[in-house]
Amino acid sequence: MRFDTRLVHAGQPPTPGSADLVPPIHVATVYDRFGQPDRRYFYGRGENPTREALEECLAALEEVPYATTFASGQAAAAAVLSLLTPGQTLVCSDDVYGGTHALFDAAARSGVRVTPWDLSLPDAGERLGDAAMVWVESPTNPLLKVTDLAAAARAAHDRGALLVVDNTLAGPALQQPATLGADIVLHSTSKSLAGHLDVIGGALAYHDPDLHARLRDYRTTFGNVPSPFDCHQIHRGLKTLALRVARQCDSARLLAEALQDEPSVSALRYPGLASHPQHRVAERQMRRPGSLLSFVYAGDPEALMRRVRLFAPAVSLGGVRSLIECPALMTHRPVPRPTRLRLGIDDHLIRVSAGIEDPDDLVGDLLAAVRAGGSAAR
């Protein structure tokens, strides 16, 4: 089956005996050990049919045999970091989601050597040293750097390291890192996969059965499982992923093009623009350039976010509603300011997540808000 067909059909077989085209939500926490033919199910913290249906679909979308879902993207990321032991080295993208920064800080306190590096640079593969794990976000959040994933996989595997790719910003509709060599693909399923800003979840996808066993055992031990209802919500959202992402990418491109000549906008970042440093890499490994853009605004970020009507000033991304945020005030506020500035996260950086509203309405709303602030000196 092609990708759009897998979105609708994978993990959705009719329920035996009912011909039900929408599988039910299995809420049971315990199972009759003698009432099931294969006795596969034991306790809801370990096994659940609704959760497994979602995992089957996610694995199919990333073109791997295995996927494991978690209660949040943070929980999924923490599970990956559990594979490291004190003294080992983690080389990671320097520009990552604010919550990932916090997880890396916790890993460092437990004895893991965490080495941030700009993995979008052409010579990044030469800087991996003795890494046991290489963690790539591509595109990154919020600067939208793009890493050559195939090159990163070769460099990591030459050192015997695992390559982890956080695919949250792009999602499987735009890129499939496992097909480019990634060992583990990470998702916050709260974002574009669920798509409606109404559920929290995370997932990992991979080829290796040993990794699958280790990460499932970790989840069962620590209990960070998603609820059956959350899994059902995410699986329902997946059915419209391709349609939503196509509209969002169209709108993001129009927004980026409209902002290019605005005098109060600088450092505009969108992988679909020829001016983006990794534009060619994005063209090669992504089907579309994505639904996010960021820029530095010469005016007051808070005033800008108060002026927009259609963009909700809120964190998260990839949903049907368009969102706007200032990372320094919101998602990356816990990151120390000197670190933010060193990474290029300006106090006036604005990140926009395009939703599925009419593209012309979005462009008009954002341009009006940008222009109303003028080009006041920063």
XYZ file of C-alpha atoms in Angstrom:
378
model
C 0.000 0.000 0.000
C 1.131 3.542 -0.727
C 1.581 6.036 2.110
C -1.856 7.701 2.012
C -3.568 4.309 1.935
C -1.531 3.085 4.921
C -2.724 6.142 6.858
C -6.313 4.915 6.577
C -5.903 1.137 6.635
C -2.840 0.162 8.708
C -3.825 -1.152 12.124
C -7.539 -0.846 11.284
C -8.828 -4.356 10.419
C -12.553 -4.957 10.969
C -13.311 -6.385 14.388
C -13.908 -10.165 14.124
C -17.570 -10.994 14.346
C -18.798 -7.427 13.864
C -17.338 -6.147 10.550
C -16.754 -2.916 12.476
C -14.798 -0.474 10.258
C -13.698 1.509 13.322
C -12.029 -0.785 15.872
C -13.318 -0.263 19.413
C -11.335 1.309 22.228
C -10.122 -1.482 24.500
C -10.197 -0.063 28.021
C -9.642 -3.280 29.988
C -6.577 -3.336 32.234
C -6.698 -7.080 32.874
C -7.411 -10.085 30.650
C -8.790 -13.591 31.188
C -5.671 -15.709 30.753
C -7.727 -18.768 29.858
C -10.272 -16.962 27.674
C -7.813 -15.939 24.942
C -6.432 -18.482 22.479
C -2.809 -17.291 22.471
C -2.739 -15.870 26.028
C -0.735 -12.929 24.702
C -2.442 -10.300 26.842
C -1.746 -10.084 30.558
C -1.983 -6.535 31.996
C -2.725 -3.148 30.430
C 0.594 -1.617 31.432
C 2.244 -4.087 29.094
C -0.264 -4.969 26.365
C -3.340 -3.304 24.910
C -5.005 -3.923 21.518
C -5.830 -0.254 20.861
C -2.248 0.774 21.564
C -0.939 -2.016 19.341
C -3.184 -0.934 16.468
C -1.631 2.548 16.589
C 1.857 1.058 16.766
C 1.167 -1.086 13.696
C 0.146 2.019 11.771
C 3.146 4.097 12.899
C 5.577 1.317 11.981
C 3.991 1.077 8.530
C 4.301 4.838 8.011
C 8.012 4.833 8.904
C 8.539 1.617 6.890
C 9.929 -0.372 9.821
C 8.714 -3.534 11.571
C 8.367 -2.069 15.068
C 6.949 0.962 16.856
C 6.419 1.600 20.558
C 4.117 4.308 21.843
C 4.514 6.316 25.050
C 2.524 8.709 27.198
C 4.337 11.729 25.687
C 7.175 12.672 23.390
C 9.238 13.403 26.500
C 8.610 9.880 27.770
C 9.665 8.426 24.409
C 12.853 10.524 24.421
C 13.628 9.503 28.001
C 13.301 5.856 26.964
C 15.923 6.373 24.249
C 18.314 8.031 26.720
C 17.897 5.012 29.026
C 19.990 3.068 26.483
C 23.051 5.103 27.513
C 25.214 4.397 30.555
C 27.371 6.786 32.616
C 30.607 7.600 30.821
C 29.196 7.183 27.333
C 29.018 10.132 24.933
C 25.901 11.554 23.341
C 26.506 13.906 20.415
C 23.361 15.906 19.698
C 22.036 18.707 17.526
C 22.772 22.012 19.245
C 19.325 23.397 18.369
C 16.626 21.181 19.870
C 13.219 21.406 21.493
C 13.321 23.015 24.948
C 12.113 19.835 26.666
C 14.905 17.888 24.982
C 17.409 20.364 26.438
C 16.050 19.482 29.893
C 16.390 15.742 29.223
C 19.983 16.201 28.061
C 20.759 18.165 31.224
C 19.347 15.288 33.289
C 21.430 12.773 31.307
C 24.550 14.853 31.947
C 23.841 14.865 35.677
C 23.639 11.070 35.576
C 27.109 10.798 34.043
C 26.457 10.793 30.281
C 28.794 13.112 28.366
C 26.514 15.360 26.292
C 28.202 17.152 23.380
C 26.020 19.584 21.397
C 27.116 20.257 17.836
C 25.680 21.873 14.748
C 24.981 18.644 12.898
C 23.717 20.543 9.853
C 27.303 21.573 8.983
C 28.904 19.639 6.094
C 31.814 18.462 8.280
C 29.639 17.454 11.248
C 30.380 13.762 10.738
C 34.030 14.392 11.523
C 33.146 15.765 14.970
C 31.396 12.732 16.430
C 34.433 11.448 18.321
C 33.636 8.490 20.576
C 29.874 8.939 20.427
C 27.734 5.987 21.502
C 24.636 7.784 20.267
C 24.063 10.606 17.791
C 20.829 12.539 18.282
C 19.617 14.578 15.309
C 16.663 16.911 15.141
C 15.898 17.735 11.507
C 14.471 20.224 10.860
C 15.482 21.648 14.207
C 13.289 23.548 16.618
C 13.116 26.550 16.324
C 15.915 27.468 13.861
C 14.866 24.904 11.204
C 18.367 23.644 10.439
C 18.378 20.558 8.223
C 20.865 17.702 8.653
C 21.837 15.311 5.866
C 20.415 12.192 7.510
C 22.053 9.647 5.196
C 25.477 11.216 5.819
C 24.801 11.336 9.565
C 23.858 7.645 9.542
C 27.083 6.692 7.756
C 29.212 8.734 10.160
C 27.442 7.352 13.245
C 27.612 3.741 12.088
C 31.307 4.067 11.209
C 31.827 4.679 14.946
C 29.424 1.966 16.074
C 26.986 4.604 17.340
C 23.198 4.588 17.208
C 21.574 7.331 15.135
C 18.407 8.756 16.689
C 16.339 11.158 14.571
C 13.640 13.300 16.130
C 11.178 13.420 13.232
C 8.538 15.469 15.019
C 8.748 18.628 12.913
C 8.634 16.839 9.562
C 6.715 13.666 10.338
C 6.516 10.590 8.104
C 4.437 12.394 5.486
C 7.505 14.518 4.663
C 10.468 12.282 5.501
C 11.189 8.750 6.722
C 14.547 8.765 8.534
C 14.696 4.975 8.926
C 14.887 4.637 5.139
C 17.945 6.948 5.269
C 19.748 4.916 7.930
C 18.348 6.062 11.277
C 18.311 3.382 13.996
C 15.531 5.018 16.040
C 12.908 7.498 14.847
C 11.317 9.634 17.561
C 7.946 11.391 17.434
C 5.915 13.582 19.675
C 2.628 12.232 18.379
C 0.930 15.217 20.040
C 1.981 17.334 17.071
C 1.167 16.738 13.391
C 0.422 13.019 13.760
C -2.588 13.576 16.028
C -2.991 16.998 14.472
C -5.833 18.503 16.495
C -4.085 19.875 19.610
C -6.156 17.636 21.871
C -3.969 14.685 22.889
C -0.482 14.029 24.293
C 1.639 11.100 23.118
C 5.016 9.914 21.872
C 6.410 7.085 19.786
C 9.598 5.359 18.678
C 10.014 3.378 15.451
C 12.889 1.070 14.488
C 14.091 -2.034 12.642
C 15.978 -3.877 15.406
C 14.023 -6.531 17.377
C 16.498 -6.281 20.277
C 15.903 -2.543 20.566
C 12.179 -3.228 20.412
C 12.408 -5.670 23.307
C 14.554 -3.328 25.426
C 12.361 -0.292 24.898
C 9.108 -2.183 25.465
C 10.547 -3.626 28.697
C 11.568 -0.108 29.762
C 8.047 1.178 29.115
C 6.429 -1.683 31.021
C 8.806 -1.242 33.957
C 8.399 2.532 34.268
C 4.745 2.567 33.295
C 4.789 5.526 30.889
C 2.126 4.053 28.595
C -0.459 6.060 26.663
C -4.101 5.459 27.489
C -6.302 3.525 25.054
C -8.370 6.673 24.476
C -5.272 8.729 23.624
C -4.096 6.039 21.204
C -7.502 6.010 19.533
C -7.423 9.818 19.183
C -3.944 9.768 17.636
C -4.873 6.943 15.258
C -7.980 8.827 14.158
C -5.918 11.955 13.540
C -3.449 10.036 11.383
C -6.097 9.330 8.758
C -6.044 12.955 7.593
C -2.287 13.540 8.027
C -1.430 13.761 4.324
C -4.295 16.152 3.581
C -3.483 18.396 6.528
C 0.259 18.508 5.875
C -0.219 19.381 2.206
C -2.350 22.401 3.137
C 0.003 23.426 5.940
C 3.068 23.275 3.690
C 1.320 25.385 1.057
C 0.466 28.013 3.659
C 3.930 28.001 5.242
C 5.548 28.640 1.864
C 3.170 31.536 1.142
C 3.851 33.019 4.580
C 7.625 32.738 4.108
C 7.495 34.306 0.650
C 5.290 37.148 1.909
C 7.699 37.968 4.749
C 10.838 38.091 2.592
C 10.538 41.780 1.738
C 9.215 43.042 5.064
C 11.670 45.596 6.545
C 10.906 44.555 10.137
C 11.678 40.877 9.399
C 15.202 39.446 9.267
C 16.878 36.047 9.522
C 13.875 34.405 7.867
C 14.201 30.630 8.027
C 12.171 28.244 5.895
C 13.735 25.172 4.220
C 11.652 25.779 1.095
C 13.384 29.079 0.333
C 16.503 29.030 -1.834
C 18.130 31.318 0.757
C 17.991 28.594 3.424
C 21.525 27.208 4.041
C 20.397 23.588 3.702
C 17.761 24.138 1.010
C 19.329 21.503 -1.290
C 19.507 18.923 1.502
C 15.865 19.540 2.344
C 14.897 19.139 -1.311
C 16.729 15.826 -1.447
C 15.392 14.141 1.693
C 12.017 15.811 2.350
C 8.947 15.580 0.142
C 7.921 19.132 1.118
C 9.733 21.799 3.207
C 7.384 21.614 6.183
C 4.754 23.694 7.948
C 6.989 25.799 10.205
C 8.961 28.981 9.650
C 10.824 31.311 11.959
C 12.106 34.862 11.717
C 13.580 37.659 13.785
C 11.141 40.516 14.278
C 12.380 44.066 14.796
C 9.421 45.040 16.966
C 8.043 43.793 20.263
C 7.342 40.029 20.070
C 4.612 40.170 22.711
C 2.861 43.016 20.913
C 3.042 41.076 17.646
C 1.448 38.035 19.238
C -1.352 40.212 20.661
C -2.079 41.735 17.239
C -2.620 38.521 15.260
C -6.207 37.242 15.088
C -5.856 33.829 13.426
C -2.582 32.650 15.009
C -2.982 31.499 18.598
C -0.038 32.572 20.808
C 0.713 29.076 22.082
C 3.344 26.354 22.165
C 3.136 23.111 20.166
C 3.021 22.800 16.382
C 1.571 20.824 13.498
C -2.083 21.210 14.476
C -5.087 22.304 12.459
C -5.008 25.704 14.204
C -2.229 28.117 13.261
C 0.095 28.980 16.146
C 2.694 31.656 16.858
C 5.270 31.812 19.629
C 8.441 33.536 20.783
C 10.803 30.706 21.858
C 12.747 32.934 24.272
C 9.508 33.672 26.133
C 7.850 30.284 25.741
C 9.270 26.905 24.593
C 12.921 27.792 25.288
C 12.420 30.057 28.291
C 14.042 27.522 30.692
C 17.209 27.469 28.532
C 19.696 30.003 29.976
C 19.750 33.205 27.908
C 23.507 33.048 27.151
C 22.992 29.521 25.793
C 20.028 30.640 23.709
C 21.931 33.550 22.215
C 24.963 31.385 21.491
C 22.718 28.982 19.593
C 21.142 31.804 17.592
C 17.805 31.890 19.422
C 17.370 35.652 19.430
C 15.092 37.281 22.023
C 13.003 38.516 19.066
C 12.827 35.179 17.245
C 9.274 34.249 16.228
C 8.184 30.725 15.256
C 5.039 30.153 13.221
C 3.193 26.849 12.740
C 0.784 27.024 9.807
C -2.600 25.392 10.292
C -5.274 24.475 7.761
C -7.103 27.821 7.596
C -7.409 29.620 4.269
C -3.829 30.505 3.202
C -4.741 34.015 2.034
C -6.379 34.754 5.379
C -3.236 33.626 7.207
C -0.932 35.733 5.050
C -3.141 38.800 5.432
C -3.384 38.401 9.205
C 0.343 37.941 9.796
C 1.402 40.734 7.431
C -1.054 43.161 9.031
C 0.293 42.339 12.497
C 3.926 42.638 11.374
C 3.354 45.947 9.610
C 1.327 47.457 12.435
C 4.415 47.265 14.613
C 6.496 49.141 12.084
C 10.263 48.785 12.152
C 10.855 50.126 15.633
C 14.449 49.923 16.822
C 15.213 46.891 18.888
